[in-house]
Amino acid sequence: MKFLYHLFCLGYKVQQWLLKRFTSAGLAILVSLVATVIVGIDTKQTVTYQVFAFMIATLIIAVTFSCYFPARFDVQRQLPRFATVGSRLFYRVAITNRNQKLQAGLLFIEEIADPKFSLTEFKQIITSNSNKGSVNSLTYIYYRWLCAIAQKRKAKTKAIALPSLKPNSTTEIRGEITPTHRGVVRLQGITILRPDPFNLFNATKTVKQAGSLLVLPKRYQLPVFNLPGSRRSQSGSVSLASSVGDSEEFISLRDYRPGDPLNKIHWKSWAKTGKPVVKEEKSEYFVRHALILDTFQSQKHSEILEEAVAVAASFAWDFHTQESLLDLMFVGLESYCFTTGRGLGSKEQMLEILAGVTACQDNFDCLMAAVVEKVSMLSGCICILISWDQQRRKLVNYLRGFKIPLLVLLITENEQQHEDLNLENLYVLPLGKIQAALMNIRSI
């Protein structure tokens, strides 16, 4: 296993080097070289070896020409703070030519930091359950290795042609990155490429320029949707009212008790009496909904979890929080509950949190406990599940017992497996058809 790990690491580095240094035509020449070696083994019966010799000579000239690239460049990029999975990101890049000569025919490509996998992580990658191939196939194992690397890189880039760079001048161009997975993309520099006259091999000059951006989950279009709910008491909350609805009503003054929040202290009365006095106020009443995200699975990564996060992001972004509160509840390394609405938090912050969601391999009861703590304050609930079993049925029945509006979304690979589910306001979202299934949701 250790030998295979080092072999794959080396293979990936060689693959990246070939893709960067050789142009499309150069790669075609390499493939042709292999073919001519196979066909032209017997030099007495074929002239293929002559073609082989010609291509070898051409590549040697191309590589030799590209060994000398003394140009100097400075690079500055202006990255936005956020990107979204699946949406191409365009940004400005300023490249300064520090040479006395015009630089023409160049390309540039962003360098994304390559992820580092430990031997333990490598074992988990190649032994994780999958129905797409055999674990005994080296080709398939390497394919899964590349998929894991792509998932950790979070984005992909491509070489972009540069205009002619004038001597000692700065040229502004448009860079492009395509985010593929949510999370943080770490950039380590920009590489300038100069093809040889045969357009086979690239000379390179890398300018180190660290940078990063957060890739938010992709979002789906949602139908016009209304989740009703009556106002509930939010006792013990800190001034959640903004300008709409019932704010806290002053009742009386009383002596300070340990644990009272500082913003409740009545400073004028303290100045008069010489001892701390606090304001006693009536509890607030708000419409408060919960967005419960199921993250419990045995694997670290799965397409189902990614789609669940995307659906949660869609509701978090489209949910109207001017007159209500929305609690995002999920379990990762610990239990999380993030509240937005009525001036508390923002939709962007909620998407930032969803960008970092990880799978939880603990007991499902952790989520149940978090829900029990908040359920008395909830006016309605959206529950996004990635599986269906007795524990999840228990959670749904528990929420139904409080007679609050409840929408349950079950994301699955096998739609037929859940055809017998006949629960009110439960929608099955099959992979590959999630957008269409979401548009079938009706208001409760």
Short mmCIF file of C-alpha atoms in Angstrom, two decimals:
data_model
loop_
_atom_site.label_atom_id
_atom_site.label_comp_id
_atom_site.label_asym_id
_atom_site.label_seq_id
_atom_site.Cartn_x
_atom_site.Cartn_y
_atom_site.Cartn_z
CA MET A 1 0.00 0.00 0.00
CA LYS A 2 2.84 2.41 0.82
CA PHE A 3 4.51 1.68 -2.51
CA LEU A 4 1.22 2.33 -4.32
CA TYR A 5 0.81 5.62 -2.43
CA HIS A 6 4.25 6.92 -3.47
CA LEU A 7 3.70 5.64 -7.01
CA PHE A 8 0.42 7.54 -7.34
CA CYS A 9 1.94 10.72 -5.86
CA LEU A 10 4.77 10.54 -8.38
CA GLY A 11 2.36 9.70 -11.20
CA TYR A 12 0.22 12.74 -10.42
CA LYS A 13 3.24 15.07 -10.38
CA VAL A 14 4.44 13.71 -13.72
CA GLN A 15 0.95 14.07 -15.18
CA GLN A 16 0.68 17.71 -14.04
CA TRP A 17 4.15 18.48 -15.42
CA LEU A 18 3.30 16.97 -18.81
CA LEU A 19 0.01 18.88 -19.05
CA LYS A 20 1.71 22.17 -18.19
CA ARG A 21 4.87 21.86 -20.26
CA PHE A 22 3.53 20.18 -23.39
CA THR A 23 0.99 21.82 -25.68
CA SER A 24 -1.84 19.83 -27.25
CA ALA A 25 0.34 19.29 -30.32
CA GLY A 26 3.26 18.25 -28.11
CA LEU A 27 1.12 15.67 -26.32
CA ALA A 28 0.00 14.33 -29.69
CA ILE A 29 3.67 13.94 -30.67
CA LEU A 30 4.34 11.99 -27.45
CA VAL A 31 1.45 9.62 -28.16
CA SER A 32 2.69 9.20 -31.73
CA LEU A 33 6.16 8.36 -30.43
CA VAL A 34 4.75 5.50 -28.38
CA ALA A 35 2.81 4.26 -31.41
CA THR A 36 5.87 4.36 -33.68
CA VAL A 37 7.93 2.44 -31.11
CA ILE A 38 5.31 -0.32 -31.10
CA VAL A 39 4.92 -0.42 -34.88
CA GLY A 40 8.55 0.10 -35.85
CA ILE A 41 10.33 -2.53 -33.76
CA ASP A 42 11.81 -4.20 -36.86
CA THR A 43 13.71 -1.41 -38.66
CA LYS A 44 14.44 -3.71 -41.66
CA GLN A 45 10.76 -4.17 -42.53
CA THR A 46 9.37 -0.65 -41.97
CA VAL A 47 10.32 2.99 -42.27
CA THR A 48 8.36 3.94 -39.14
CA TYR A 49 11.63 4.33 -37.25
CA GLN A 50 12.44 7.23 -39.58
CA VAL A 51 9.26 9.00 -38.48
CA PHE A 52 10.23 8.23 -34.90
CA ALA A 53 13.67 9.78 -35.40
CA PHE A 54 12.15 12.89 -36.98
CA MET A 55 9.71 13.43 -34.09
CA ILE A 56 12.44 12.88 -31.50
CA ALA A 57 14.63 15.46 -33.21
CA THR A 58 11.74 17.95 -33.35
CA LEU A 59 11.00 17.50 -29.63
CA ILE A 60 14.67 17.91 -28.71
CA ILE A 61 14.82 21.20 -30.61
CA ALA A 62 11.56 22.40 -28.98
CA VAL A 63 12.72 21.51 -25.46
CA THR A 64 16.15 23.05 -26.02
CA PHE A 65 14.59 26.31 -27.21
CA SER A 66 12.37 26.45 -24.12
CA CYS A 67 15.22 25.96 -21.66
CA TYR A 68 16.10 29.66 -21.90
CA PHE A 69 13.38 32.06 -20.74
CA PRO A 70 15.01 34.97 -18.84
CA ALA A 71 11.94 37.23 -18.80
CA ARG A 72 10.84 38.89 -15.54
CA PHE A 73 7.25 39.67 -14.61
CA ASP A 74 5.29 41.12 -11.70
CA VAL A 75 1.71 40.01 -11.10
CA GLN A 76 -1.17 41.46 -9.07
CA ARG A 77 -4.64 39.95 -9.00
CA GLN A 78 -7.91 41.29 -7.57
CA LEU A 79 -9.93 38.35 -6.34
CA PRO A 80 -13.51 38.70 -5.12
CA ARG A 81 -14.34 37.37 -1.69
CA PHE A 82 -16.75 34.67 -2.85
CA ALA A 83 -17.39 32.36 -5.77
CA THR A 84 -20.16 29.82 -6.36
CA VAL A 85 -19.86 26.18 -7.39
CA GLY A 86 -20.41 25.75 -11.11
CA SER A 87 -20.33 29.47 -11.95
CA ARG A 88 -17.26 30.72 -13.77
CA LEU A 89 -15.43 33.44 -11.85
CA PHE A 90 -13.84 36.33 -13.71
CA TYR A 91 -11.42 38.75 -12.05
CA ARG A 92 -8.75 41.29 -12.95
CA VAL A 93 -5.06 40.43 -13.24
CA ALA A 94 -2.34 43.06 -13.79
CA ILE A 95 0.87 41.72 -15.36
CA THR A 96 3.94 43.96 -15.52
CA ASN A 97 6.62 43.19 -18.10
CA ARG A 98 9.99 44.02 -16.48
CA ASN A 99 11.94 43.36 -19.67
CA GLN A 100 13.33 45.69 -22.31
CA LYS A 101 11.72 43.66 -25.09
CA LEU A 102 8.17 43.14 -26.26
CA GLN A 103 6.79 39.81 -25.04
CA ALA A 104 4.32 38.26 -27.48
CA GLY A 105 2.60 34.90 -27.90
CA LEU A 106 2.49 34.18 -24.15
CA LEU A 107 -0.16 32.46 -22.04
CA PHE A 108 -0.81 32.41 -18.31
CA ILE A 109 -2.42 29.95 -15.93
CA GLU A 110 -3.34 30.14 -12.24
CA GLU A 111 -1.50 27.76 -9.93
CA ILE A 112 -3.87 26.14 -7.43
CA ALA A 113 -2.11 24.67 -4.41
CA ASP A 114 -2.00 20.89 -4.77
CA PRO A 115 -3.54 19.07 -1.80
CA LYS A 116 -1.41 16.86 0.40
CA PHE A 117 -2.80 13.45 1.32
CA SER A 118 -1.39 11.29 4.07
CA LEU A 119 -0.98 7.53 3.70
CA THR A 120 -4.01 7.04 5.97
CA GLU A 121 -6.15 9.31 3.81
CA PHE A 122 -4.95 7.46 0.71
CA LYS A 123 -6.10 4.15 2.21
CA GLN A 124 -9.51 5.63 2.97
CA ILE A 125 -9.84 6.95 -0.59
CA ILE A 126 -9.11 3.67 -2.35
CA THR A 127 -11.10 1.47 0.05
CA SER A 128 -14.23 3.63 0.32
CA ASN A 129 -17.39 1.98 -0.96
CA SER A 130 -18.21 2.64 -4.58
CA ASN A 131 -20.23 0.84 -7.21
CA LYS A 132 -18.44 2.36 -10.19
CA GLY A 133 -15.56 -0.06 -10.47
CA SER A 134 -13.40 -2.70 -8.92
CA VAL A 135 -11.02 -1.86 -6.10
CA ASN A 136 -8.58 -4.34 -7.65
CA SER A 137 -8.25 -2.26 -10.83
CA LEU A 138 -5.23 0.05 -10.69
CA THR A 139 -6.80 2.23 -13.37
CA TYR A 140 -9.94 2.71 -11.32
CA ILE A 141 -7.99 3.30 -8.09
CA TYR A 142 -5.98 6.01 -9.82
CA TYR A 143 -9.20 7.51 -11.16
CA ARG A 144 -10.59 7.75 -7.62
CA TRP A 145 -7.28 9.23 -6.49
CA LEU A 146 -7.61 11.97 -9.14
CA CYS A 147 -11.23 12.60 -8.11
CA ALA A 148 -10.16 13.07 -4.48
CA ILE A 149 -7.46 15.52 -5.55
CA ALA A 150 -9.93 17.49 -7.69
CA GLN A 151 -12.36 17.63 -4.77
CA LYS A 152 -9.69 19.03 -2.49
CA ARG A 153 -8.42 21.56 -5.06
CA LYS A 154 -11.99 22.96 -5.24
CA ALA A 155 -11.52 24.56 -8.68
CA LYS A 156 -9.97 24.16 -12.10
CA THR A 157 -8.16 26.63 -14.33
CA LYS A 158 -7.05 26.81 -17.95
CA ALA A 159 -4.30 28.56 -19.88
CA ILE A 160 -5.38 31.98 -21.19
CA ALA A 161 -3.68 33.79 -24.07
CA LEU A 162 -2.02 37.09 -23.19
CA PRO A 163 -1.93 40.16 -25.42
CA SER A 164 1.49 41.48 -26.40
CA LEU A 165 3.22 42.87 -23.29
CA LYS A 166 5.04 46.13 -23.94
CA PRO A 167 8.46 46.70 -22.32
CA ASN A 168 8.33 48.01 -18.73
CA SER A 169 4.57 48.42 -18.80
CA THR A 170 1.56 46.93 -17.06
CA THR A 171 -1.22 45.16 -18.91
CA GLU A 172 -4.56 44.35 -17.29
CA ILE A 173 -6.31 41.17 -18.35
CA ARG A 174 -9.21 39.00 -17.21
CA GLY A 175 -8.49 35.83 -15.29
CA GLU A 176 -10.87 32.90 -15.05
CA ILE A 177 -11.45 30.16 -12.47
CA THR A 178 -14.21 27.54 -12.50
CA PRO A 179 -15.14 26.42 -8.94
CA THR A 180 -16.04 22.74 -8.78
CA HIS A 181 -16.48 22.13 -5.04
CA ARG A 182 -17.42 24.29 -2.07
CA GLY A 183 -14.73 25.38 0.37
CA VAL A 184 -11.56 27.46 0.26
CA VAL A 185 -9.55 27.67 -2.96
CA ARG A 186 -5.90 28.45 -2.27
CA LEU A 187 -3.86 30.00 -5.08
CA GLN A 188 -0.09 30.00 -4.89
CA GLY A 189 0.96 31.91 -8.00
CA ILE A 190 0.63 32.57 -11.71
CA THR A 191 2.70 30.80 -14.35
CA ILE A 192 3.58 32.52 -17.62
CA LEU A 193 3.90 30.07 -20.54
CA ARG A 194 5.92 30.65 -23.73
CA PRO A 195 5.46 28.01 -26.47
CA ASP A 196 8.42 27.18 -28.72
CA PRO A 197 8.27 28.03 -32.46
CA PHE A 198 6.90 24.54 -33.21
CA ASN A 199 4.19 25.03 -30.53
CA LEU A 200 5.13 21.74 -28.86
CA PHE A 201 6.75 22.63 -25.54
CA ASN A 202 6.26 25.51 -23.09
CA ALA A 203 8.93 27.47 -21.30
CA THR A 204 7.58 28.56 -17.89
CA LYS A 205 8.09 31.39 -15.46
CA THR A 206 6.14 31.19 -12.19
CA VAL A 207 5.46 34.32 -10.15
CA LYS A 208 4.51 33.51 -6.55
CA GLN A 209 1.33 35.33 -5.56
CA ALA A 210 -0.67 33.76 -2.74
CA GLY A 211 -4.41 34.26 -2.61
CA SER A 212 -7.62 32.55 -1.59
CA LEU A 213 -11.36 32.76 -2.03
CA LEU A 214 -14.33 30.96 -0.53
CA VAL A 215 -16.48 28.87 -2.85
CA LEU A 216 -20.11 28.90 -1.74
CA PRO A 217 -22.47 25.96 -2.40
CA LYS A 218 -24.39 25.95 -5.65
CA ARG A 219 -28.01 27.02 -5.42
CA TYR A 220 -31.18 25.77 -7.07
CA GLN A 221 -34.13 27.79 -8.23
CA LEU A 222 -37.05 27.37 -5.84
CA PRO A 223 -40.77 27.72 -6.53
CA VAL A 224 -42.88 30.39 -4.86
CA PHE A 225 -43.11 28.82 -1.45
CA ASN A 226 -44.75 29.77 1.83
CA LEU A 227 -44.04 28.12 5.17
CA PRO A 228 -46.71 29.41 7.56
CA GLY A 229 -46.32 29.68 11.29
CA SER A 230 -47.52 31.66 14.28
CA ARG A 231 -45.38 33.81 16.51
CA ARG A 232 -43.70 32.06 19.41
CA SER A 233 -42.16 33.43 22.57
CA GLN A 234 -38.38 33.87 22.31
CA SER A 235 -37.78 34.23 26.04
CA GLY A 236 -34.21 34.86 27.10
CA SER A 237 -33.16 36.12 23.66
CA VAL A 238 -31.09 39.25 23.22
CA SER A 239 -32.97 42.04 21.49
CA LEU A 240 -33.80 40.30 18.25
CA ALA A 241 -36.42 42.82 17.15
CA SER A 242 -35.48 45.26 14.44
CA SER A 243 -38.31 47.36 13.07
CA VAL A 244 -41.07 44.84 12.48
CA GLY A 245 -43.29 42.97 14.93
CA ASP A 246 -43.37 42.87 18.72
CA SER A 247 -40.33 44.27 20.47
CA GLU A 248 -39.61 43.87 24.16
CA GLU A 249 -41.93 45.81 26.43
CA PHE A 250 -40.63 47.45 29.62
CA ILE A 251 -42.26 46.10 32.79
CA SER A 252 -40.28 47.29 35.83
CA LEU A 253 -36.88 47.73 37.47
CA ARG A 254 -35.32 45.19 39.80
CA ASP A 255 -32.01 44.47 41.51
CA TYR A 256 -29.22 42.93 39.46
CA ARG A 257 -28.87 39.14 39.59
CA PRO A 258 -25.73 37.20 38.58
CA GLY A 259 -26.00 36.29 34.91
CA ASP A 260 -28.11 39.27 33.82
CA PRO A 261 -26.83 40.68 30.49
CA LEU A 262 -25.07 44.03 30.62
CA ASN A 263 -27.39 45.59 28.05
CA LYS A 264 -30.27 45.18 30.55
CA ILE A 265 -28.61 47.38 33.19
CA HIS A 266 -30.42 50.69 33.82
CA TRP A 267 -27.42 52.97 34.22
CA LYS A 268 -29.32 56.06 35.43
CA SER A 269 -30.92 54.13 38.30
CA TRP A 270 -27.53 52.62 39.21
CA ALA A 271 -26.07 56.14 39.38
CA LYS A 272 -28.89 57.27 41.70
CA THR A 273 -29.06 54.25 44.02
CA GLY A 274 -25.40 53.24 43.99
CA LYS A 275 -26.20 49.60 43.22
CA PRO A 276 -26.79 47.80 39.91
CA VAL A 277 -30.37 47.83 38.68
CA VAL A 278 -31.69 46.04 35.59
CA LYS A 279 -34.73 46.50 33.38
CA GLU A 280 -37.30 43.72 33.42
CA GLU A 281 -38.98 43.29 30.07
CA LYS A 282 -41.67 41.18 28.49
CA SER A 283 -40.55 38.32 26.24
CA GLU A 284 -40.39 38.86 22.49
CA TYR A 285 -42.63 37.06 20.02
CA PHE A 286 -41.41 36.18 16.53
CA VAL A 287 -42.03 33.82 13.68
CA ARG A 288 -39.04 31.50 13.84
CA HIS A 289 -38.32 28.70 11.36
CA ALA A 290 -35.67 26.00 11.44
CA LEU A 291 -33.65 24.69 8.50
CA ILE A 292 -32.40 21.27 9.66
CA LEU A 293 -29.60 19.71 7.60
CA ASP A 294 -28.83 16.01 7.94
CA THR A 295 -25.06 15.41 7.65
CA PHE A 296 -24.86 11.89 9.10
CA GLN A 297 -23.14 9.34 6.85
CA SER A 298 -20.30 6.84 7.06
CA GLN A 299 -18.22 8.36 4.20
CA LYS A 300 -16.35 11.64 4.46
CA HIS A 301 -17.68 12.79 1.09
CA SER A 302 -20.67 11.90 -1.04
CA GLU A 303 -22.70 13.41 -3.84
CA ILE A 304 -25.84 13.12 -1.73
CA LEU A 305 -24.38 15.30 1.04
CA GLU A 306 -23.18 17.88 -1.50
CA GLU A 307 -26.67 18.08 -2.98
CA ALA A 308 -28.20 18.37 0.49
CA VAL A 309 -25.93 21.33 1.24
CA ALA A 310 -26.89 22.89 -2.11
CA VAL A 311 -30.61 22.52 -1.32
CA ALA A 312 -30.07 24.01 2.14
CA ALA A 313 -28.18 26.93 0.59
CA SER A 314 -31.07 27.50 -1.83
CA PHE A 315 -33.60 27.79 0.99
CA ALA A 316 -31.26 29.89 3.14
CA TRP A 317 -30.76 32.35 0.28
CA ASP A 318 -34.39 32.61 -0.85
CA PHE A 319 -36.03 32.57 2.56
CA HIS A 320 -37.58 35.91 3.49
CA THR A 321 -36.11 36.88 6.87
CA GLN A 322 -37.23 40.50 7.14
CA GLU A 323 -40.12 39.57 9.41
CA SER A 324 -38.94 36.22 10.77
CA LEU A 325 -35.93 34.31 12.05
CA LEU A 326 -34.29 31.31 10.42
CA ASP A 327 -32.17 28.83 12.38
CA LEU A 328 -29.72 26.70 10.40
CA MET A 329 -29.13 23.53 12.42
CA PHE A 330 -26.66 20.76 11.61
CA VAL A 331 -23.96 18.65 13.23
CA GLY A 332 -20.34 18.55 12.04
CA LEU A 333 -17.47 18.35 14.48
CA GLU A 334 -20.02 19.74 16.94
CA SER A 335 -23.64 20.91 16.94
CA TYR A 336 -24.23 24.21 15.15
CA CYS A 337 -27.17 26.59 15.20
CA PHE A 338 -26.80 29.81 13.24
CA THR A 339 -29.65 32.34 13.29
CA THR A 340 -30.38 34.96 10.66
CA GLY A 341 -33.18 37.44 10.09
CA ARG A 342 -34.55 40.68 11.59
CA GLY A 343 -31.11 42.29 11.52
CA LEU A 344 -29.38 39.30 13.10
CA GLY A 345 -26.76 37.66 10.87
CA SER A 346 -27.00 37.67 7.07
CA LYS A 347 -27.65 35.32 4.19
CA GLU A 348 -24.02 35.59 3.09
CA GLN A 349 -22.86 34.43 6.52
CA MET A 350 -25.19 31.46 6.36
CA LEU A 351 -23.79 30.46 2.97
CA GLU A 352 -20.26 30.82 4.37
CA ILE A 353 -21.15 28.36 7.11
CA LEU A 354 -22.69 25.93 4.62
CA ALA A 355 -19.51 26.12 2.52
CA GLY A 356 -17.65 24.48 5.39
CA VAL A 357 -20.14 21.72 6.28
CA THR A 358 -18.54 18.30 6.75
CA ALA A 359 -20.03 14.84 7.19
CA CYS A 360 -20.71 13.66 10.72
CA GLN A 361 -20.06 10.04 11.66
CA ASP A 362 -21.48 10.27 15.18
CA ASN A 363 -24.87 9.07 16.38
CA PHE A 364 -27.93 10.76 14.84
CA ASP A 365 -29.14 11.54 18.37
CA CYS A 366 -26.76 14.54 18.38
CA LEU A 367 -29.02 16.31 15.90
CA MET A 368 -32.11 15.19 17.77
CA ALA A 369 -30.80 16.82 20.95
CA ALA A 370 -30.18 20.12 19.14
CA VAL A 371 -33.72 20.11 17.76
CA VAL A 372 -35.28 19.32 21.15
CA GLU A 373 -33.54 22.37 22.62
CA LYS A 374 -35.12 24.76 20.09
CA VAL A 375 -38.42 23.15 19.15
CA SER A 376 -40.58 25.08 21.64
CA MET A 377 -39.60 28.36 19.93
CA LEU A 378 -40.17 27.17 16.36
CA SER A 379 -43.06 28.26 14.15
CA GLY A 380 -42.18 25.94 11.25
CA CYS A 381 -39.45 23.65 10.00
CA ILE A 382 -37.69 22.53 6.79
CA CYS A 383 -35.91 19.21 7.24
CA ILE A 384 -33.36 18.07 4.60
CA LEU A 385 -32.47 14.38 4.95
CA ILE A 386 -29.84 12.30 3.13
CA SER A 387 -31.22 8.92 4.19
CA TRP A 388 -34.36 7.36 5.64
CA ASP A 389 -34.30 5.05 8.64
CA GLN A 390 -35.90 4.62 12.03
CA GLN A 391 -33.97 7.49 13.65
CA ARG A 392 -34.92 9.97 10.94
CA ARG A 393 -38.54 8.82 11.04
CA LYS A 394 -38.44 9.43 14.79
CA LEU A 395 -37.21 13.01 14.22
CA VAL A 396 -39.98 13.72 11.69
CA ASN A 397 -42.67 12.26 13.98
CA TYR A 398 -41.31 14.28 16.91
CA LEU A 399 -41.61 17.52 14.95
CA ARG A 400 -45.09 16.59 13.73
CA GLY A 401 -46.11 16.08 17.35
CA PHE A 402 -45.69 19.81 17.98
CA LYS A 403 -48.27 20.60 15.28
CA ILE A 404 -45.95 23.01 13.47
CA PRO A 405 -45.77 23.28 9.65
CA LEU A 406 -43.14 20.81 8.45
CA LEU A 407 -41.53 20.28 5.04
CA VAL A 408 -39.35 17.16 4.65
CA LEU A 409 -36.98 16.79 1.69
CA LEU A 410 -35.32 13.40 1.19
CA ILE A 411 -32.35 13.26 -1.20
CA THR A 412 -31.68 9.81 -2.57
CA GLU A 413 -29.90 7.86 -5.31
CA ASN A 414 -32.77 5.40 -5.75
CA GLU A 415 -36.16 7.04 -6.18
CA GLN A 416 -38.01 3.70 -6.43
CA GLN A 417 -36.71 2.65 -3.02
CA HIS A 418 -38.90 5.30 -1.35
CA GLU A 419 -42.04 5.06 -3.49
CA ASP A 420 -43.95 3.55 -0.56
CA LEU A 421 -43.34 6.59 1.65
CA ASN A 422 -46.70 8.25 2.10
CA LEU A 423 -46.05 11.11 4.48
CA GLU A 424 -47.65 14.51 4.19
CA ASN A 425 -45.33 17.24 2.86
CA LEU A 426 -42.47 14.80 2.22
CA TYR A 427 -40.78 15.17 -1.16
CA VAL A 428 -38.20 12.77 -2.60
CA LEU A 429 -35.38 14.52 -4.50
CA PRO A 430 -33.53 12.00 -6.71
CA LEU A 431 -29.96 12.75 -7.74
CA GLY A 432 -29.84 14.24 -11.22
CA LYS A 433 -33.45 15.44 -11.00
CA ILE A 434 -33.28 17.71 -7.96
CA GLN A 435 -34.15 20.94 -9.78
CA ALA A 436 -37.27 19.42 -11.35
CA ALA A 437 -38.32 17.82 -8.05
CA LEU A 438 -37.91 21.11 -6.16
CA MET A 439 -40.26 22.86 -8.57
CA ASN A 440 -43.01 20.42 -7.53
CA ILE A 441 -42.99 21.66 -3.93
CA ARG A 442 -46.21 23.35 -2.90
CA SER A 443 -46.86 25.69 0.01
CA ILE A 444 -47.97 24.00 3.21
#
